[in-house]
CSV table of C-alpha atoms and ligand atoms in Angstrom, one decimal:
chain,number,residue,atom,x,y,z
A,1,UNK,CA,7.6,-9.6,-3.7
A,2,UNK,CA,10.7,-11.4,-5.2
A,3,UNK,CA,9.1,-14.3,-5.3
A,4,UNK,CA,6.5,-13.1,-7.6
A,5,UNK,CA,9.7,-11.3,-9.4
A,6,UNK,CA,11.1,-14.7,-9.9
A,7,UNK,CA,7.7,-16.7,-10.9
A,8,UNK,CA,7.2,-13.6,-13.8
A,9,UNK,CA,10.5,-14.3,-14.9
A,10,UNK,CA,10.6,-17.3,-15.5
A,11,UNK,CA,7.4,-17.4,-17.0
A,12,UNK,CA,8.1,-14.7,-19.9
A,13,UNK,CA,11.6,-16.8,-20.5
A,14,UNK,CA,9.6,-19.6,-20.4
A,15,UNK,CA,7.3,-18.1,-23.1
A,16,UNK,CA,10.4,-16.1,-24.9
A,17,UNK,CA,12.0,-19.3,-25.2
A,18,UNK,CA,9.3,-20.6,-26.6
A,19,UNK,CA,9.2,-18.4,-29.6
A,20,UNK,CA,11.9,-19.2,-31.8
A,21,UNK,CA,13.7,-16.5,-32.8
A,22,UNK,CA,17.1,-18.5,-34.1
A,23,UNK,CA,19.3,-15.7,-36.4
A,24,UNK,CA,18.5,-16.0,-39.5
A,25,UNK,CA,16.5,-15.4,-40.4
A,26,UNK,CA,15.4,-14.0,-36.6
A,27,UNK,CA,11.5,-13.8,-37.2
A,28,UNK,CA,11.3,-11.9,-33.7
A,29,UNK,CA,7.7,-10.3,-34.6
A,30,UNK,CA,5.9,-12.7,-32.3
A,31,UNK,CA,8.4,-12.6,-29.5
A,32,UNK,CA,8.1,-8.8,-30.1
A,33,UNK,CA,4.5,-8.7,-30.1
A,34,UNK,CA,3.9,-10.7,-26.8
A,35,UNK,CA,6.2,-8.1,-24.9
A,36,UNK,CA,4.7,-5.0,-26.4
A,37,UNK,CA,1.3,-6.0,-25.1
A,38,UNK,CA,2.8,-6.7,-21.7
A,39,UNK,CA,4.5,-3.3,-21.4
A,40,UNK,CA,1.6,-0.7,-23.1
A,41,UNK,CA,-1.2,-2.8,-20.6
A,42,UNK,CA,1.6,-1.6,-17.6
A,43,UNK,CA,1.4,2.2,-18.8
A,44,UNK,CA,4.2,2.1,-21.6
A,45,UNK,CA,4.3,4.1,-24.5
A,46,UNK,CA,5.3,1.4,-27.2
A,47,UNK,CA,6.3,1.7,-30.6
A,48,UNK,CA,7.5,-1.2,-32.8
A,49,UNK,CA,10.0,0.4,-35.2
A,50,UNK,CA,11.5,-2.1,-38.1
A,51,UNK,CA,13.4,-1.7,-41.6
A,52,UNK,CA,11.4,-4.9,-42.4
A,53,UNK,CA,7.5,-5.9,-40.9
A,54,UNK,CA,9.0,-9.3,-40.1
A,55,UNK,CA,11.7,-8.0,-37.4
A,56,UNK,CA,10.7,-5.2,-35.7
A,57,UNK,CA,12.5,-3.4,-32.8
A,58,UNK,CA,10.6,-2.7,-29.5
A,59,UNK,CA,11.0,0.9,-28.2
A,60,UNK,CA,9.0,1.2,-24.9
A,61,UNK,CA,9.1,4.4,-23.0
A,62,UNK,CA,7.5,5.5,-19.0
A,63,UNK,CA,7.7,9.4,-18.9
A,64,UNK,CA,9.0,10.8,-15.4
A,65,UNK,CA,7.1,13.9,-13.8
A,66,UNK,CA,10.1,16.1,-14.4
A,67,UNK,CA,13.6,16.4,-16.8
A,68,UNK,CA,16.2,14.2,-16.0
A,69,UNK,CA,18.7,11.5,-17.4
A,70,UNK,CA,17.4,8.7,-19.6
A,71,UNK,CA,17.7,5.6,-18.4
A,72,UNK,CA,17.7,1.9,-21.1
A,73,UNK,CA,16.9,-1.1,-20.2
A,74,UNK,CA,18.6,-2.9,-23.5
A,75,UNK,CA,18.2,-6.3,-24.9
A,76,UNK,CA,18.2,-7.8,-28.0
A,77,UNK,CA,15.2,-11.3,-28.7
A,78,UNK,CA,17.5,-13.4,-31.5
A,79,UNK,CA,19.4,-15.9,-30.4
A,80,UNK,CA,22.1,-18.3,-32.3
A,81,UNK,CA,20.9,-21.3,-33.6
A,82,UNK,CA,20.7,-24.9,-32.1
A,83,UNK,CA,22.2,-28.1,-33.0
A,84,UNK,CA,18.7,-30.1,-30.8
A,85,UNK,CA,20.8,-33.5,-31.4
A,86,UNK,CA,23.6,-32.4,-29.0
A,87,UNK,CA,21.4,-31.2,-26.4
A,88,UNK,CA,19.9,-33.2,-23.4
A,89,UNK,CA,16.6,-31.4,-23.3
A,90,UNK,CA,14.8,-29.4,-26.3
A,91,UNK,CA,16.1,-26.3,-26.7
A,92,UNK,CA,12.7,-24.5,-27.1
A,93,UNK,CA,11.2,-26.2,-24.7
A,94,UNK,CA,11.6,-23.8,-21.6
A,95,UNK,CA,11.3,-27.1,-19.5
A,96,UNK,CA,12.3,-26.0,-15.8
A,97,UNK,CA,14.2,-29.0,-14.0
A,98,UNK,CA,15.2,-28.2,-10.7
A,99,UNK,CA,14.9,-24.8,-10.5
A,100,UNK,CA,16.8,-24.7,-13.6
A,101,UNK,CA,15.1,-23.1,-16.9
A,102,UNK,CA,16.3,-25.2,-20.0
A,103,UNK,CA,16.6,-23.5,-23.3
A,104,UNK,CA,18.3,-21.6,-26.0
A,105,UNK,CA,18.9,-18.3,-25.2
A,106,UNK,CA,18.5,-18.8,-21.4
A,107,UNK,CA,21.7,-16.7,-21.1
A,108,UNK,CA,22.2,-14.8,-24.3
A,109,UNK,CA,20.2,-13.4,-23.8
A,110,UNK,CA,16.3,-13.9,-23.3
A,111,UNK,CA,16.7,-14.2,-19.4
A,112,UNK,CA,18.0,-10.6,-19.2
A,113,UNK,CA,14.9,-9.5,-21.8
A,114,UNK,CA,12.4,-11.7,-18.9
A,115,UNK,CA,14.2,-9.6,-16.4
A,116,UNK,CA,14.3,-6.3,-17.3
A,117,UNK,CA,10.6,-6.6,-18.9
A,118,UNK,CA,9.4,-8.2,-15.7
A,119,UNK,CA,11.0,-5.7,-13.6
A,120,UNK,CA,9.8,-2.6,-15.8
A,121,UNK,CA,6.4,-4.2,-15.8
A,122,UNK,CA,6.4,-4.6,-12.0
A,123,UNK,CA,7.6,-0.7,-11.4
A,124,UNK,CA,4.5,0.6,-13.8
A,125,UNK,CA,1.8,-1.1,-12.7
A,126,UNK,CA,2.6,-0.6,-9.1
A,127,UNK,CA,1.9,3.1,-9.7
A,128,UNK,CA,5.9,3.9,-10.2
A,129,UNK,CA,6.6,6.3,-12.3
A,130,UNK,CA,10.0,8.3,-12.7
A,131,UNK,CA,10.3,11.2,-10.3
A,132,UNK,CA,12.4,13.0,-12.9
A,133,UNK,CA,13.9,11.6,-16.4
A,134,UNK,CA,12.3,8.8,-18.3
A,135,UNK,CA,12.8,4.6,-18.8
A,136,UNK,CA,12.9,3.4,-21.7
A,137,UNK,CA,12.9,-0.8,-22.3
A,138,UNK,CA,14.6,-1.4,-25.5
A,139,UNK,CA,14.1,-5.1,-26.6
A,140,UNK,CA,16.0,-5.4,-30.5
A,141,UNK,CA,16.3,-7.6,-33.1
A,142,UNK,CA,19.3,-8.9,-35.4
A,143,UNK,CA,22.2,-8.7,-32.8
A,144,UNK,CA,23.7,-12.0,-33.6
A,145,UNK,CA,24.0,-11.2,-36.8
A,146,UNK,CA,25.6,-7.8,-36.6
A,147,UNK,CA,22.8,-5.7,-35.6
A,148,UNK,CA,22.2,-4.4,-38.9
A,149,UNK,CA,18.8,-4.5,-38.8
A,150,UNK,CA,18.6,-4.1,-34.9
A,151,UNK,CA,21.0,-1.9,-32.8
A,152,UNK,CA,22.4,-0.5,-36.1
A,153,UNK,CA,19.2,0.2,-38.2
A,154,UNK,CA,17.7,1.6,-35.2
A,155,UNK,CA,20.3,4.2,-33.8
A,156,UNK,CA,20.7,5.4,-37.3
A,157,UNK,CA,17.1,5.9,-38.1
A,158,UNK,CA,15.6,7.0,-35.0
A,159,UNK,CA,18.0,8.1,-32.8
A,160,UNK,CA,15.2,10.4,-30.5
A,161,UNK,CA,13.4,6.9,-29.8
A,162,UNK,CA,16.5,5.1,-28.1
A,163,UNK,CA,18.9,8.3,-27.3
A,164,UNK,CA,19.6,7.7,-23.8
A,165,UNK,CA,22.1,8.8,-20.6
A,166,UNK,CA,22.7,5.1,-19.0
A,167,UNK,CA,21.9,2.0,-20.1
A,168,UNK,CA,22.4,-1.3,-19.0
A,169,UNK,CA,22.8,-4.1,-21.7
A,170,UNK,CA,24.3,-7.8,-21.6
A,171,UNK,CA,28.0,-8.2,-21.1
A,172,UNK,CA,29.2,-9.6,-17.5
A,173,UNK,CA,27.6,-10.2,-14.3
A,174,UNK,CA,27.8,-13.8,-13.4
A,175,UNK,CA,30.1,-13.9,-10.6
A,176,UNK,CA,33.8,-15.2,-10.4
A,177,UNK,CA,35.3,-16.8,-6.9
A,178,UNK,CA,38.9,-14.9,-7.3
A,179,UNK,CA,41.2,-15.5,-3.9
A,180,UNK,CA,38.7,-16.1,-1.4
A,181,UNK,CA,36.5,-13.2,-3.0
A,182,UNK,CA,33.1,-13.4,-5.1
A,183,UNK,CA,33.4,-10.6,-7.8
A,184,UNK,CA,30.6,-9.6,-10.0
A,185,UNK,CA,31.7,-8.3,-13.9
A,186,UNK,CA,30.4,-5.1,-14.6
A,187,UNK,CA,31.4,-4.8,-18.4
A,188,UNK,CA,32.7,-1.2,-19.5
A,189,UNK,CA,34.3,-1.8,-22.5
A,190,UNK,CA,33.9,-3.6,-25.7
A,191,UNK,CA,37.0,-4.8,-28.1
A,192,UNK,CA,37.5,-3.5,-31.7
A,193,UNK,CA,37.7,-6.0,-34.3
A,194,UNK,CA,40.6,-6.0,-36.9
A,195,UNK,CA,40.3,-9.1,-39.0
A,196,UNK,CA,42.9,-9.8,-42.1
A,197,UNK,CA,44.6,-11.4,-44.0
A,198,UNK,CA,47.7,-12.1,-45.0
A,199,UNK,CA,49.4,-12.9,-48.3
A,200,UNK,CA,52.0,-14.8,-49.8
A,201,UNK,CA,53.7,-15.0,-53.6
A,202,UNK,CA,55.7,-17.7,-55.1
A,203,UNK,CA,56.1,-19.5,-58.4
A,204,UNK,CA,53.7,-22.4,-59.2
A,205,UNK,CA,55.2,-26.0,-59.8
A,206,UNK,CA,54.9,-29.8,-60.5
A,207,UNK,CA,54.8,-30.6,-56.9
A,208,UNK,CA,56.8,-34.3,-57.8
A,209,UNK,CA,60.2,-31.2,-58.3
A,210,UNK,CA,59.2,-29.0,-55.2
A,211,UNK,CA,62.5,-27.5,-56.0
A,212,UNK,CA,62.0,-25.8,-59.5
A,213,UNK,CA,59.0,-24.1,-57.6
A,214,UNK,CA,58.6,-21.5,-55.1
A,215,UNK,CA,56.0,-23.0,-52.4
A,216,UNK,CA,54.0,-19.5,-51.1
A,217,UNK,CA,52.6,-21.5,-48.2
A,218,UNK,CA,56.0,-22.4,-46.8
A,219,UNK,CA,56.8,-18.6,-46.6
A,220,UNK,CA,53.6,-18.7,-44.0
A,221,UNK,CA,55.3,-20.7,-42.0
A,222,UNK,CA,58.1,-18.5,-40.2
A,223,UNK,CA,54.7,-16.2,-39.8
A,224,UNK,CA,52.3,-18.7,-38.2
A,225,UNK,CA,55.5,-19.1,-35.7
A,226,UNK,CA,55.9,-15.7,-34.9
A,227,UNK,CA,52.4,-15.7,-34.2
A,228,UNK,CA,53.1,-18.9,-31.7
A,229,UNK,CA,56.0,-17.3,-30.1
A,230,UNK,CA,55.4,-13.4,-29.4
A,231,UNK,CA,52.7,-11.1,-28.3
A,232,UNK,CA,52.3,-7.9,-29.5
A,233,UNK,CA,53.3,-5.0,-26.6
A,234,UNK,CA,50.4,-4.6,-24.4
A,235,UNK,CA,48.0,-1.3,-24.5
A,236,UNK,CA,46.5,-0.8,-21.2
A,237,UNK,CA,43.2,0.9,-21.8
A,238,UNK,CA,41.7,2.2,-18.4
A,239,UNK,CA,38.9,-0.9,-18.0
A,240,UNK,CA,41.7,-3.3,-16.9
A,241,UNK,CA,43.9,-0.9,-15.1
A,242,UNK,CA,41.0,-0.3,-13.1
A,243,UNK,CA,40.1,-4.1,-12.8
A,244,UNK,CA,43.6,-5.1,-11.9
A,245,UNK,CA,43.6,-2.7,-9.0
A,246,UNK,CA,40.7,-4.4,-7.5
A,247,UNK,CA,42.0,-7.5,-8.3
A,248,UNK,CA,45.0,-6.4,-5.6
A,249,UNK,CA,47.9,-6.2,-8.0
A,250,UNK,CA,47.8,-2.5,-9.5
A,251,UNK,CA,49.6,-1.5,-12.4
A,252,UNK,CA,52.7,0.2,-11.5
A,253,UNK,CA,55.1,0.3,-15.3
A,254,UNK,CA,54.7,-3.1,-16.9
A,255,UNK,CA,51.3,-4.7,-17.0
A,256,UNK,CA,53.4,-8.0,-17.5
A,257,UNK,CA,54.2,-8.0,-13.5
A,258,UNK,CA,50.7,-7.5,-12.7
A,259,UNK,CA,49.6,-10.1,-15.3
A,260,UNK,CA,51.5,-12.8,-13.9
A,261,UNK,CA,50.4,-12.0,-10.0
A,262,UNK,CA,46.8,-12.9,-11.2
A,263,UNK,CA,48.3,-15.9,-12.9
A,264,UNK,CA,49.8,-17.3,-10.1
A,265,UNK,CA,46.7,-16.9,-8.2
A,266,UNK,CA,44.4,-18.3,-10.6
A,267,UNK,CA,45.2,-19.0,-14.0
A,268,UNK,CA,41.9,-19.6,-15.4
A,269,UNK,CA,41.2,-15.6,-14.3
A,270,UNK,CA,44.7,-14.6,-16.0
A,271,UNK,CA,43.4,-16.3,-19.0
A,272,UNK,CA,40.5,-13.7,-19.4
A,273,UNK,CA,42.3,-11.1,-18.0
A,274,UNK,CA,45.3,-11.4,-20.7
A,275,UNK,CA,43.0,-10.5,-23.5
A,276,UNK,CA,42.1,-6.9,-21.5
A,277,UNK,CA,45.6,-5.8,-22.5
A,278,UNK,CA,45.7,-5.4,-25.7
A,279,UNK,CA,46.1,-6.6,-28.9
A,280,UNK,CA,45.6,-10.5,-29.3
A,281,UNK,CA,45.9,-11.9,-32.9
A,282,UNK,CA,44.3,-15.8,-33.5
A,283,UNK,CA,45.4,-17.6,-37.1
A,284,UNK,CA,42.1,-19.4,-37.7
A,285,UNK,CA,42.0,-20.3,-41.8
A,286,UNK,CA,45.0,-21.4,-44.1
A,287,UNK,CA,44.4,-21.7,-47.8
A,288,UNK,CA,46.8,-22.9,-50.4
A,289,UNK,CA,46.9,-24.4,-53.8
A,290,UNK,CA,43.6,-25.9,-55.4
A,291,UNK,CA,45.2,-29.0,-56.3
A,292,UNK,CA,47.5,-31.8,-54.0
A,293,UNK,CA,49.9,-32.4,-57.1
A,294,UNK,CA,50.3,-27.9,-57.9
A,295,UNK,CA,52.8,-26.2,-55.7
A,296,UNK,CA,51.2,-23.1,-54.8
A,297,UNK,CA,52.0,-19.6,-55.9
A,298,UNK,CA,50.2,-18.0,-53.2
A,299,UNK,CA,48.6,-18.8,-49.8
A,300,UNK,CA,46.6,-17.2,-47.7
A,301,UNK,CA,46.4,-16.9,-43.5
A,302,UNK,CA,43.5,-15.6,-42.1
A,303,UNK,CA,43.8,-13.6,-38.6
A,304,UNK,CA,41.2,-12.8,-35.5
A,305,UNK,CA,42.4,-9.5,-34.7
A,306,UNK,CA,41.2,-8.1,-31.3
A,307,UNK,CA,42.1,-4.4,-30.2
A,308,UNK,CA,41.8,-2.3,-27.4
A,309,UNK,CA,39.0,0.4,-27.0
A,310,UNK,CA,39.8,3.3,-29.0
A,311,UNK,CA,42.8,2.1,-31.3
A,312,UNK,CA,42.8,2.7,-34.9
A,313,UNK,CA,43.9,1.3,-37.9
A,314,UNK,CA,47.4,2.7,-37.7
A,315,UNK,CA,48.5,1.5,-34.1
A,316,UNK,CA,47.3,-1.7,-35.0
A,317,UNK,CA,49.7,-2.1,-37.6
A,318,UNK,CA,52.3,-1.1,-35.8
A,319,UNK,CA,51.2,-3.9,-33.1
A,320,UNK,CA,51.0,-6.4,-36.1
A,321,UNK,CA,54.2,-5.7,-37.4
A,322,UNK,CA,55.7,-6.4,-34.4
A,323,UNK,CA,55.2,-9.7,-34.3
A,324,UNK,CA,55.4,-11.1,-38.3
A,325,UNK,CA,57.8,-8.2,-38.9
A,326,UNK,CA,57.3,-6.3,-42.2
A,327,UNK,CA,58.6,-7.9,-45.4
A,328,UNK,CA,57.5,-11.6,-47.4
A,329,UNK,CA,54.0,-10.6,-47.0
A,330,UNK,CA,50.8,-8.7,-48.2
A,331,UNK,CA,48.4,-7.8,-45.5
A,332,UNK,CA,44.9,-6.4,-46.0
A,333,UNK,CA,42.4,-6.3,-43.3
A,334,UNK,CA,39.0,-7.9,-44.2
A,335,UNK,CA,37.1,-6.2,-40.9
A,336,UNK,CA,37.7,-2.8,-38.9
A,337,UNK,CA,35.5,-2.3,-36.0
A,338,UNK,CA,36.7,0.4,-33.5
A,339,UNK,CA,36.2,-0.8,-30.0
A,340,UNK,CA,35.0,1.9,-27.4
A,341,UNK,CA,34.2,2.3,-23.7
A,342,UNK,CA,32.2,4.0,-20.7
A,343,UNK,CA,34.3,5.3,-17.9
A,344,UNK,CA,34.6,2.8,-15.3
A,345,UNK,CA,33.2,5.0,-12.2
A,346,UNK,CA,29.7,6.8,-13.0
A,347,UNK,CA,26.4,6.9,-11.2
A,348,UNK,CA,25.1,4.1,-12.8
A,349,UNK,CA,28.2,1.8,-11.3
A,350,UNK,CA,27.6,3.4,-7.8
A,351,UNK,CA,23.9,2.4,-8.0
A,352,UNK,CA,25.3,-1.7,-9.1
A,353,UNK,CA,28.0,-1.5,-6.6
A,354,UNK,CA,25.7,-0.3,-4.0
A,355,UNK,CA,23.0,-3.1,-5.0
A,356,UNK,CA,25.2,-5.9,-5.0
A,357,UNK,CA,26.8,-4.8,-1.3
A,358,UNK,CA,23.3,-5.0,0.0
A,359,UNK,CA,22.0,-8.2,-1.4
A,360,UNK,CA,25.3,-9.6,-1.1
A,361,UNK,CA,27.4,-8.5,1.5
A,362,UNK,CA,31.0,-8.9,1.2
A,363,UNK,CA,30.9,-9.9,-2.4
A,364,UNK,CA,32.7,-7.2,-4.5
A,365,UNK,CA,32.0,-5.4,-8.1
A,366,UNK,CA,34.7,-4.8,-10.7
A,367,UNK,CA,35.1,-3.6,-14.4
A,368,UNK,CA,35.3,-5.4,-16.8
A,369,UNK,CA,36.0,-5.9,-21.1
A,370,UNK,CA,35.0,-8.5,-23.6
A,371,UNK,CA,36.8,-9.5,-26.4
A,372,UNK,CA,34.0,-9.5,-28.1
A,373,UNK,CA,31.6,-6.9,-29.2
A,374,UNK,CA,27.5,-6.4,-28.2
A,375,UNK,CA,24.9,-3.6,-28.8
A,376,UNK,CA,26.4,-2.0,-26.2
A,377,UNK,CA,29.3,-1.0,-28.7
A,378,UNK,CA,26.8,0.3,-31.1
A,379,UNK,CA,24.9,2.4,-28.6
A,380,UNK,CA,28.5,4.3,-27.2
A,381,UNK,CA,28.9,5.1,-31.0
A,382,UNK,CA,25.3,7.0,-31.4
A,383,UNK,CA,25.7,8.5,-28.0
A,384,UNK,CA,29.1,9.6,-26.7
A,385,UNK,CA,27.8,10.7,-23.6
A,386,UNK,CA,25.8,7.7,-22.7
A,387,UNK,CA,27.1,5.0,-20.0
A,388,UNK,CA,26.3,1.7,-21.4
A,389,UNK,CA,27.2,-0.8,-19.3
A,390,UNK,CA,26.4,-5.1,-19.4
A,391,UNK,CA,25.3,-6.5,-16.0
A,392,UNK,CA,23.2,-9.3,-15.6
A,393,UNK,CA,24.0,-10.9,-12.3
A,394,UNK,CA,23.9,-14.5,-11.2
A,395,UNK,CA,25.0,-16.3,-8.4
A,396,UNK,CA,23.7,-19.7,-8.5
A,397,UNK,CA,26.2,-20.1,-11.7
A,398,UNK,CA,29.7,-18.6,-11.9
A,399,UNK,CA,30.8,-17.0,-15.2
A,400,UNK,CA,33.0,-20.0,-15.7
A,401,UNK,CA,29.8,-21.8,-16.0
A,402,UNK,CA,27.8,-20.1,-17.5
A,403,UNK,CA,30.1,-18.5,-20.4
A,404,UNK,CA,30.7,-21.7,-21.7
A,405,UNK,CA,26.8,-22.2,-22.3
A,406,UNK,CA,26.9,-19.1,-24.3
A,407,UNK,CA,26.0,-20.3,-28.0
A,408,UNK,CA,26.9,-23.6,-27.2
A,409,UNK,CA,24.5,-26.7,-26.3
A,410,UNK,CA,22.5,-26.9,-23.1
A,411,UNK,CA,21.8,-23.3,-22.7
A,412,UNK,CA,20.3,-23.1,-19.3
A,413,UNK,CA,19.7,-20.6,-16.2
A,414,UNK,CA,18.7,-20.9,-12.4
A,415,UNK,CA,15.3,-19.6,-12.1
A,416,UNK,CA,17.0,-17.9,-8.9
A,417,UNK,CA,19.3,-15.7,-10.6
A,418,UNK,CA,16.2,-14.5,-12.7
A,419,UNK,CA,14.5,-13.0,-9.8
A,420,UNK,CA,18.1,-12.0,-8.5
A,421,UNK,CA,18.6,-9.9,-11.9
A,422,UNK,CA,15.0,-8.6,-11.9
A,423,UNK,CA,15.3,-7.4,-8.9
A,424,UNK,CA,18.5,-5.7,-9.5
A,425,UNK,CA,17.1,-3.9,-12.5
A,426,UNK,CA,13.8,-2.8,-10.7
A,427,UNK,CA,16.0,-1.7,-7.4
A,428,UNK,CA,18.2,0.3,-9.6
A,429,UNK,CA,15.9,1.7,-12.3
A,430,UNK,CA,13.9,3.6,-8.7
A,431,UNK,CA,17.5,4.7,-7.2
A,432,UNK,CA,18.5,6.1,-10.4
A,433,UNK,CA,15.2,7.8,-11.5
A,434,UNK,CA,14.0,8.5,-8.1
A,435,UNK,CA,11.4,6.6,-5.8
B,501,ZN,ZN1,23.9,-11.7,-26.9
């Protein structure tokens, strides 16, 4: 049986691949087409809800016998573009080299839509259906783009269709040696998003008299070094306090202390880790004068804000100010995205934890938080109650290999790990909504 698991798999990545679906302008009707007909011929209801024909959402539904909790299988079919000159092999060629599936979106995140599809497919039309409670497979379109037209569009306009208990979505599950350990990420918790930017005045000027003038992008300088030299204090949100415990080194005060245990066990980890803890701010754009021979009168810094789960506007001011202080500047934020997050035990991270134990023993499961945001985000907003977790799990590649594939060139997955995650998703889709 997980043979065939795999050999579907890779075939509808293969094909998934295959159809590009780069963001923008997405064009994900085919894609969404090709998996509609494979999940209504397995006894799905299907519906293909869209604010536009061209990019429509797939909402696929298997009724259980009695009431019970809903569980989704989410996904989204876009992907990021790709630059074909800097990879090795075409990027939508699904070419399979070594038991190694080639292709953009191999990882984010077509192979978990192959997986979940193939392992949803598998349950149906084996005669499976839900003892009690529903599953829904939720494939949508637009996330790389900000879900507007996806995730967004479709919570907003048809909340009945996707409303949900637990739901498992992309996020973490490629494992990570840590001290003699192999961990598997389960991800809890998404990071808000605070982008801005900050201001400053001076007096224009010939630049040949810098003197007579009042450069404003000198006055960025002392705040581009506060931003070198401190960190904001850190806000430990429950995702890493939990994560920190099973990484041996629980939070007792100070965060710093436990910080630097990881560090000194692996720094690479610590680097990740770090992040968890609370604010992080990242200058990324500097503009000044239009012209090489004007002293400017005003500059501009631009600033990746990242916040914990659940902090507001307010707090992260505070946390800002900190750091560049509060005087010589203007600041005005250009983005605010609450972050938000699923409590780190629940019978949805019993059922992963109890999966990987059995399939492989000895190898541990721990929360996790990106400092980024997904669907997943999107979802915990519509439905407070719902668990929405991102697990995809891999073995044959570490998350230190395969993040870095993420959006980048060379995009690639072990066909392994796809049977590995389809199985995971068809073993805990029958725990959760009974054999
Ligand atoms: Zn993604």
């Amino acid at each position: 049986m997980a043979g065939d698991l795999e050999r579907e798999t890779t075939e509808l990545l293969q094909q998934l691949v295959r159809a590009n679906t780069v963001n923008p302008p997405g064009n994900e009707r085919a894609a969404q087409e090709h998996l509609a007909a494979l999940l209504r011929d397995a006894g799905f209801e299907v519906e293909l809800l869209g604010r536009t024909d061209e990019r429509p959402n797939l909402v696929a539904r298997l009724r259980g016998m009695a009431e019970g909790p809903t569980l989704c299988l989410l996904s989204h079919v876009d992907t990021v573009l790709a630059d074909a000159q800097a990879w090795q092999r075409d990027p939508w060629s699904g070419e399979v080299v070594d038991g190694v599936l080639w292709g953009r979106g191999a990882q984010d995140m077509k192979g978990q839509t192959a997986a979940e599809v193939t392992a949803a497919i598998a349950l149906a039309r084996s005669g499976w259906r839900p003892a009690h409670g529903a599953l829904l497979v939720v494939v949508v379109v637009d996330e790389e783009s900000g879900g507007e037209e996806g995730a967004v569009w479709l919570t907003e306009h048809h909340p009945d269709a996707v409303r949900c208990d637990l739901l498992l979505n992309e996020g973490a599950g490629a494992v990570f040696p840590y001290d003699g350990e192999r961990m598997y990420g389960v991800c809890v918790a998404e990071k808000g998003i605070f982008r801005f930017t900050v201001t400053t005045e001076g007096v224009a000027g010939h630049a040949g008299t810098p003197w007579l003038g009042e450069n404003a992008l000198l006055k960025l300088v002392p705040l581009l070094q506060a931003i070198a030299d401190r960190r904001p204090a850190f806000d430990l949100t429950d995702p890493p306090r939990a994560l920190l415990a099973e990484l041996g080194v629980p939070v007792d005060g100070d965060p710093a202390a436990a910080l630097e245990a990881v560090r000194a066990r692996d720094p690479v980890l610590a680097g990740f880790v770090e992040p968890m803890l609370g604010v992080t701010l990242a200058p990324t754009i500097v503009n000044a004068s239009e012209k090489i021979n004007v002293i400017p009168s005003r500059a501009r810094l631009k600033v990746d804000c990242r916040t914990p789960p659940g902090m507001g506007e307010e707090q992260v001011r505070k946390r800002i100010a900190e750091v560049l202080g509060s005087d010589g500047y203007t600041l005005e934020f250009t983005e605010k995205v609450v972050g938000n997050a699923s409590p780190t035990e629940s019978r949805l991270m019993d059922a992963l934890r109890g999966w990987v134990a059995r399939e492989d023993p000895g190898a541990r499961v721990v929360p996790t938080m990106l400092p980024a945001f997904t669907d997943s985000r999107t979802f915990r907003d519509a439905f407070p109650e719902c668990v929405a977790y991102g697990f995809f799990p891999q073995r044959e590649m570490t998350y230190y290999e395969a993040w870095p594939l993420v959006h980048s060139h060379d995009e690639r997955i072990a066909t392994a790990d796809l049977g590995f995650a389809a199985r995971c998703y068809r073993d805990v889709t029958k725990e959760l909504l009974g054999a």
